[in-house]
Amino acid sequence: MRVRLAQQAKEILGQSDLVMITERVDDVALLIGQMVKMGLPEVLDRHIPRHWTQRGLSWGWTAVIWLAYIVTEGDHRKVSVETYLKGMHHTLSHLTAQVIEPLDLSDDRLSHLLQHLSKPAYWHQIERDLNARSIEVHALPQDVIRCDATTVSGNHEVTEGGLLQGHDPHFRPTWETRGEPDVKTQRS
């Protein structure tokens, strides 16, 4: 929207027209702020290799904007993100302090990011760094300890006297983590 300024405003700003851009923000600022506080862009950029010809947004910032889109819009489709960017371009650029182009969030680029995230070699390192940044262990008195059961599962290394004891009974390592071919993969 373009607004004509009053004479006093013209003198202060040094221009006669003021351009206002209106974008619906919703919870995007909060979501991006939380992901930045978690260090998600840095962690992803540390572990997902950047191709020497790659330009534009880093993988970390691409993932942060995409996750904010998924949570805000309730839509996981890759094809819609580029259109979403057009309606939020100024807000996202300001929140991330990044130059964002529509091709940075194309469905092809998001597919490439998913391929990286699906590799156990990358994902385990990302998970380890994020856990190190977000889980704190405190020395508590050991007179009485009460543990609540959880429905969350994970595959962890068991260490003598460590906090996490046991393995996820449903975890089936793939040939990439074991170093040997998976029976299912051989038959396909």
PDB file of C-alpha atoms in Angstrom:
ATOM      1  CA  MET A   1       0.000   0.000   0.000  1.00  0.00           C
ATOM      2  CA  ARG A   2       1.299   3.465  -0.865  1.00  0.00           C
ATOM      3  CA  VAL A   3       0.368   6.403   1.394  1.00  0.00           C
ATOM      4  CA  ARG A   4       0.890  10.128   0.753  1.00  0.00           C
ATOM      5  CA  LEU A   5       2.678  11.706   3.705  1.00  0.00           C
ATOM      6  CA  ALA A   6       1.859  15.016   5.342  1.00  0.00           C
ATOM      7  CA  GLN A   7       4.334  17.906   4.862  1.00  0.00           C
ATOM      8  CA  GLN A   8       5.902  17.446   8.316  1.00  0.00           C
ATOM      9  CA  ALA A   9       6.446  13.718   7.694  1.00  0.00           C
ATOM     10  CA  LYS A  10       7.892  14.482   4.234  1.00  0.00           C
ATOM     11  CA  GLU A  11      10.497  16.752   5.838  1.00  0.00           C
ATOM     12  CA  ILE A  12      11.434  14.195   8.502  1.00  0.00           C
ATOM     13  CA  LEU A  13      11.623  11.163   6.211  1.00  0.00           C
ATOM     14  CA  GLY A  14      12.869  12.973   3.112  1.00  0.00           C
ATOM     15  CA  GLN A  15      10.254  11.375   0.866  1.00  0.00           C
ATOM     16  CA  SER A  16       6.661  12.056  -0.095  1.00  0.00           C
ATOM     17  CA  ASP A  17       5.341   8.486  -0.275  1.00  0.00           C
ATOM     18  CA  LEU A  18       5.419   5.759   2.333  1.00  0.00           C
ATOM     19  CA  VAL A  19       5.173   2.143   1.184  1.00  0.00           C
ATOM     20  CA  MET A  20       3.582  -0.282   3.663  1.00  0.00           C
ATOM     21  CA  ILE A  21       3.814  -4.012   3.198  1.00  0.00           C
ATOM     22  CA  THR A  22       1.286  -6.142   5.054  1.00  0.00           C
ATOM     23  CA  GLU A  23       1.978  -9.803   5.714  1.00  0.00           C
ATOM     24  CA  ARG A  24       0.184 -12.185   8.035  1.00  0.00           C
ATOM     25  CA  VAL A  25       2.741 -13.265  10.635  1.00  0.00           C
ATOM     26  CA  ASP A  26       0.809 -15.699  12.885  1.00  0.00           C
ATOM     27  CA  ASP A  27       3.232 -17.731  15.022  1.00  0.00           C
ATOM     28  CA  VAL A  28       6.131 -17.735  12.549  1.00  0.00           C
ATOM     29  CA  ALA A  29       8.260 -15.324  14.599  1.00  0.00           C
ATOM     30  CA  LEU A  30       7.860 -17.453  17.726  1.00  0.00           C
ATOM     31  CA  LEU A  31       8.646 -20.700  15.894  1.00  0.00           C
ATOM     32  CA  ILE A  32      11.707 -19.347  14.119  1.00  0.00           C
ATOM     33  CA  GLY A  33      12.893 -17.694  17.340  1.00  0.00           C
ATOM     34  CA  GLN A  34      12.642 -21.003  19.205  1.00  0.00           C
ATOM     35  CA  MET A  35      14.503 -22.903  16.489  1.00  0.00           C
ATOM     36  CA  VAL A  36      17.247 -20.257  16.483  1.00  0.00           C
ATOM     37  CA  LYS A  37      17.460 -20.498  20.292  1.00  0.00           C
ATOM     38  CA  MET A  38      17.885 -24.286  19.919  1.00  0.00           C
ATOM     39  CA  GLY A  39      20.720 -23.636  17.452  1.00  0.00           C
ATOM     40  CA  LEU A  40      18.999 -25.637  14.720  1.00  0.00           C
ATOM     41  CA  PRO A  41      20.405 -23.668  11.750  1.00  0.00           C
ATOM     42  CA  GLU A  42      23.987 -24.007  13.015  1.00  0.00           C
ATOM     43  CA  VAL A  43      23.650 -27.695  13.894  1.00  0.00           C
ATOM     44  CA  LEU A  44      22.205 -28.605  10.501  1.00  0.00           C
ATOM     45  CA  ASP A  45      24.792 -26.505   8.661  1.00  0.00           C
ATOM     46  CA  ARG A  46      27.578 -28.215  10.617  1.00  0.00           C
ATOM     47  CA  HIS A  47      26.494 -31.723   9.612  1.00  0.00           C
ATOM     48  CA  ILE A  48      24.866 -31.453   6.188  1.00  0.00           C
ATOM     49  CA  PRO A  49      27.489 -30.827   3.504  1.00  0.00           C
ATOM     50  CA  ARG A  50      27.071 -27.814   1.282  1.00  0.00           C
ATOM     51  CA  HIS A  51      27.761 -28.508  -2.375  1.00  0.00           C
ATOM     52  CA  TRP A  52      30.464 -26.254  -3.821  1.00  0.00           C
ATOM     53  CA  THR A  53      28.015 -24.896  -6.421  1.00  0.00           C
ATOM     54  CA  GLN A  54      25.166 -24.441  -3.917  1.00  0.00           C
ATOM     55  CA  ARG A  55      23.955 -20.884  -3.670  1.00  0.00           C
ATOM     56  CA  GLY A  56      21.246 -19.261  -1.611  1.00  0.00           C
ATOM     57  CA  LEU A  57      20.044 -20.307   1.812  1.00  0.00           C
ATOM     58  CA  SER A  58      22.040 -22.781   3.843  1.00  0.00           C
ATOM     59  CA  TRP A  59      20.477 -26.146   4.658  1.00  0.00           C
ATOM     60  CA  GLY A  60      19.921 -25.030   8.250  1.00  0.00           C
ATOM     61  CA  TRP A  61      17.908 -21.936   7.315  1.00  0.00           C
ATOM     62  CA  THR A  62      16.024 -23.863   4.636  1.00  0.00           C
ATOM     63  CA  ALA A  63      14.949 -26.438   7.245  1.00  0.00           C
ATOM     64  CA  VAL A  64      13.978 -23.750   9.797  1.00  0.00           C
ATOM     65  CA  ILE A  65      11.721 -21.911   7.344  1.00  0.00           C
ATOM     66  CA  TRP A  66      10.205 -25.172   6.113  1.00  0.00           C
ATOM     67  CA  LEU A  67       9.506 -26.401   9.662  1.00  0.00           C
ATOM     68  CA  ALA A  68       7.899 -23.052  10.535  1.00  0.00           C
ATOM     69  CA  TYR A  69       5.710 -23.431   7.449  1.00  0.00           C
ATOM     70  CA  ILE A  70       4.700 -26.995   8.352  1.00  0.00           C
ATOM     71  CA  VAL A  71       3.730 -26.094  11.922  1.00  0.00           C
ATOM     72  CA  THR A  72       1.996 -22.808  11.057  1.00  0.00           C
ATOM     73  CA  GLU A  73       0.061 -24.051   8.054  1.00  0.00           C
ATOM     74  CA  GLY A  74      -0.430 -27.678   9.113  1.00  0.00           C
ATOM     75  CA  ASP A  75       0.705 -28.696   5.638  1.00  0.00           C
ATOM     76  CA  HIS A  76       3.682 -30.951   4.991  1.00  0.00           C
ATOM     77  CA  ARG A  77       3.561 -30.752   1.180  1.00  0.00           C
ATOM     78  CA  LYS A  78       6.750 -29.465  -0.403  1.00  0.00           C
ATOM     79  CA  VAL A  79       5.004 -28.012  -3.450  1.00  0.00           C
ATOM     80  CA  SER A  80       3.180 -25.342  -1.373  1.00  0.00           C
ATOM     81  CA  VAL A  81       6.210 -23.838   0.366  1.00  0.00           C
ATOM     82  CA  GLU A  82       7.346 -21.718  -2.588  1.00  0.00           C
ATOM     83  CA  THR A  83       3.915 -20.057  -2.777  1.00  0.00           C
ATOM     84  CA  TYR A  84       3.919 -19.512   0.994  1.00  0.00           C
ATOM     85  CA  LEU A  85       7.275 -17.753   0.709  1.00  0.00           C
ATOM     86  CA  LYS A  86       5.831 -15.211  -1.717  1.00  0.00           C
ATOM     87  CA  GLY A  87       3.270 -14.105   0.900  1.00  0.00           C
ATOM     88  CA  MET A  88       5.811 -14.011   3.750  1.00  0.00           C
ATOM     89  CA  HIS A  89       8.972 -12.913   1.971  1.00  0.00           C
ATOM     90  CA  HIS A  90       9.630  -9.684   3.904  1.00  0.00           C
ATOM     91  CA  THR A  91       8.787 -11.193   7.291  1.00  0.00           C
ATOM     92  CA  LEU A  92      10.943 -14.271   6.757  1.00  0.00           C
ATOM     93  CA  SER A  93      13.853 -12.222   5.410  1.00  0.00           C
ATOM     94  CA  HIS A  94      13.671  -9.935   8.429  1.00  0.00           C
ATOM     95  CA  LEU A  95      13.340 -12.753  10.998  1.00  0.00           C
ATOM     96  CA  THR A  96      16.187 -14.813   9.573  1.00  0.00           C
ATOM     97  CA  ALA A  97      18.433 -11.943   8.415  1.00  0.00           C
ATOM     98  CA  GLN A  98      18.877 -13.945   5.188  1.00  0.00           C
ATOM     99  CA  VAL A  99      18.367 -13.099   1.538  1.00  0.00           C
ATOM    100  CA  ILE A 100      15.621 -15.515   0.498  1.00  0.00           C
ATOM    101  CA  GLU A 101      14.764 -16.346  -3.089  1.00  0.00           C
ATOM    102  CA  PRO A 102      11.758 -18.470  -4.143  1.00  0.00           C
ATOM    103  CA  LEU A 103      14.092 -21.179  -5.515  1.00  0.00           C
ATOM    104  CA  ASP A 104      15.611 -21.581  -2.032  1.00  0.00           C
ATOM    105  CA  LEU A 105      12.409 -23.349  -0.991  1.00  0.00           C
ATOM    106  CA  SER A 106      11.488 -25.127  -4.227  1.00  0.00           C
ATOM    107  CA  ASP A 107      10.179 -28.673  -3.918  1.00  0.00           C
ATOM    108  CA  ASP A 108      13.335 -29.999  -5.627  1.00  0.00           C
ATOM    109  CA  ARG A 109      15.569 -28.333  -3.059  1.00  0.00           C
ATOM    110  CA  LEU A 110      13.400 -29.533  -0.164  1.00  0.00           C
ATOM    111  CA  SER A 111      13.578 -33.079  -1.559  1.00  0.00           C
ATOM    112  CA  HIS A 112      17.359 -32.791  -1.608  1.00  0.00           C
ATOM    113  CA  LEU A 113      17.324 -31.655   2.033  1.00  0.00           C
ATOM    114  CA  LEU A 114      15.158 -34.654   2.974  1.00  0.00           C
ATOM    115  CA  GLN A 115      17.646 -36.983   1.298  1.00  0.00           C
ATOM    116  CA  HIS A 116      20.396 -35.574   3.506  1.00  0.00           C
ATOM    117  CA  LEU A 117      18.283 -35.822   6.667  1.00  0.00           C
ATOM    118  CA  SER A 118      17.364 -39.442   5.927  1.00  0.00           C
ATOM    119  CA  LYS A 119      20.995 -40.583   6.002  1.00  0.00           C
ATOM    120  CA  PRO A 120      21.809 -42.133   9.399  1.00  0.00           C
ATOM    121  CA  ALA A 121      25.384 -40.843   9.253  1.00  0.00           C
ATOM    122  CA  TYR A 122      24.132 -37.242   9.176  1.00  0.00           C
ATOM    123  CA  TRP A 123      21.025 -37.698  11.301  1.00  0.00           C
ATOM    124  CA  HIS A 124      22.775 -39.329  14.293  1.00  0.00           C
ATOM    125  CA  GLN A 125      25.274 -36.461  14.478  1.00  0.00           C
ATOM    126  CA  ILE A 126      22.484 -33.869  14.198  1.00  0.00           C
ATOM    127  CA  GLU A 127      20.468 -35.627  16.910  1.00  0.00           C
ATOM    128  CA  ARG A 128      23.522 -35.850  19.184  1.00  0.00           C
ATOM    129  CA  ASP A 129      24.264 -32.105  18.825  1.00  0.00           C
ATOM    130  CA  LEU A 130      20.635 -31.080  19.370  1.00  0.00           C
ATOM    131  CA  ASN A 131      20.378 -33.315  22.451  1.00  0.00           C
ATOM    132  CA  ALA A 132      23.602 -31.852  23.843  1.00  0.00           C
ATOM    133  CA  ARG A 133      22.120 -28.365  23.453  1.00  0.00           C
ATOM    134  CA  SER A 134      18.667 -29.131  24.858  1.00  0.00           C
ATOM    135  CA  ILE A 135      18.978 -31.876  27.510  1.00  0.00           C
ATOM    136  CA  GLU A 136      20.465 -31.002  30.869  1.00  0.00           C
ATOM    137  CA  VAL A 137      21.404 -33.505  33.549  1.00  0.00           C
ATOM    138  CA  HIS A 138      21.484 -32.266  37.131  1.00  0.00           C
ATOM    139  CA  ALA A 139      23.095 -33.912  40.150  1.00  0.00           C
ATOM    140  CA  LEU A 140      20.124 -34.686  42.381  1.00  0.00           C
ATOM    141  CA  PRO A 141      20.060 -36.247  45.829  1.00  0.00           C
ATOM    142  CA  GLN A 142      19.852 -40.012  45.453  1.00  0.00           C
ATOM    143  CA  ASP A 143      17.864 -40.831  48.588  1.00  0.00           C
ATOM    144  CA  VAL A 144      14.704 -41.527  46.599  1.00  0.00           C
ATOM    145  CA  ILE A 145      14.453 -41.453  42.846  1.00  0.00           C
ATOM    146  CA  ARG A 146      11.120 -41.709  41.051  1.00  0.00           C
ATOM    147  CA  CYS A 147      10.982 -42.263  37.339  1.00  0.00           C
ATOM    148  CA  ASP A 148       7.893 -41.826  35.219  1.00  0.00           C
ATOM    149  CA  ALA A 149       7.508 -44.163  32.279  1.00  0.00           C
ATOM    150  CA  THR A 150       7.630 -42.528  28.891  1.00  0.00           C
ATOM    151  CA  THR A 151       6.262 -43.449  25.504  1.00  0.00           C
ATOM    152  CA  VAL A 152       9.273 -42.005  23.694  1.00  0.00           C
ATOM    153  CA  SER A 153      11.710 -44.498  22.244  1.00  0.00           C
ATOM    154  CA  GLY A 154      15.268 -44.155  21.080  1.00  0.00           C
ATOM    155  CA  ASN A 155      18.414 -46.103  20.388  1.00  0.00           C
ATOM    156  CA  HIS A 156      21.158 -45.099  22.808  1.00  0.00           C
ATOM    157  CA  GLU A 157      24.532 -46.385  23.838  1.00  0.00           C
ATOM    158  CA  VAL A 158      24.312 -47.991  27.266  1.00  0.00           C
ATOM    159  CA  THR A 159      27.084 -46.893  29.592  1.00  0.00           C
ATOM    160  CA  GLU A 160      27.798 -48.265  33.057  1.00  0.00           C
ATOM    161  CA  GLY A 161      25.805 -46.147  35.524  1.00  0.00           C
ATOM    162  CA  GLY A 162      24.530 -43.908  32.710  1.00  0.00           C
ATOM    163  CA  LEU A 163      21.183 -42.168  32.611  1.00  0.00           C
ATOM    164  CA  LEU A 164      19.796 -44.051  29.600  1.00  0.00           C
ATOM    165  CA  GLN A 165      19.685 -47.822  30.117  1.00  0.00           C
ATOM    166  CA  GLY A 166      18.404 -50.262  27.528  1.00  0.00           C
ATOM    167  CA  HIS A 167      17.676 -50.284  23.838  1.00  0.00           C
ATOM    168  CA  ASP A 168      14.530 -49.669  21.849  1.00  0.00           C
ATOM    169  CA  PRO A 169      13.146 -53.151  21.102  1.00  0.00           C
ATOM    170  CA  HIS A 170      11.620 -51.868  17.853  1.00  0.00           C
ATOM    171  CA  PHE A 171      14.873 -50.353  16.535  1.00  0.00           C
ATOM    172  CA  ARG A 172      16.211 -52.202  13.504  1.00  0.00           C
ATOM    173  CA  PRO A 173      19.503 -50.798  12.261  1.00  0.00           C
ATOM    174  CA  THR A 174      19.893 -50.524   8.515  1.00  0.00           C
ATOM    175  CA  TRP A 175      22.885 -51.795   6.562  1.00  0.00           C
ATOM    176  CA  GLU A 176      24.310 -48.239   6.697  1.00  0.00           C
ATOM    177  CA  THR A 177      24.635 -48.320  10.501  1.00  0.00           C
ATOM    178  CA  ARG A 178      25.645 -52.001  10.850  1.00  0.00           C
ATOM    179  CA  GLY A 179      28.005 -52.195   7.930  1.00  0.00           C
ATOM    180  CA  GLU A 180      26.250 -55.207   6.390  1.00  0.00           C
ATOM    181  CA  PRO A 181      23.407 -55.466   3.878  1.00  0.00           C
ATOM    182  CA  ASP A 182      19.866 -55.484   5.229  1.00  0.00           C
ATOM    183  CA  VAL A 183      17.905 -58.643   4.355  1.00  0.00           C
ATOM    184  CA  LYS A 184      14.951 -56.554   3.158  1.00  0.00           C
ATOM    185  CA  THR A 185      17.231 -54.494   0.918  1.00  0.00           C
ATOM    186  CA  GLN A 186      18.753 -57.617  -0.661  1.00  0.00           C
ATOM    187  CA  ARG A 187      15.371 -59.039  -1.648  1.00  0.00           C
ATOM    188  CA  SER A 188      14.050 -55.822  -3.228  1.00  0.00           C
TER     189      SER A 188
END
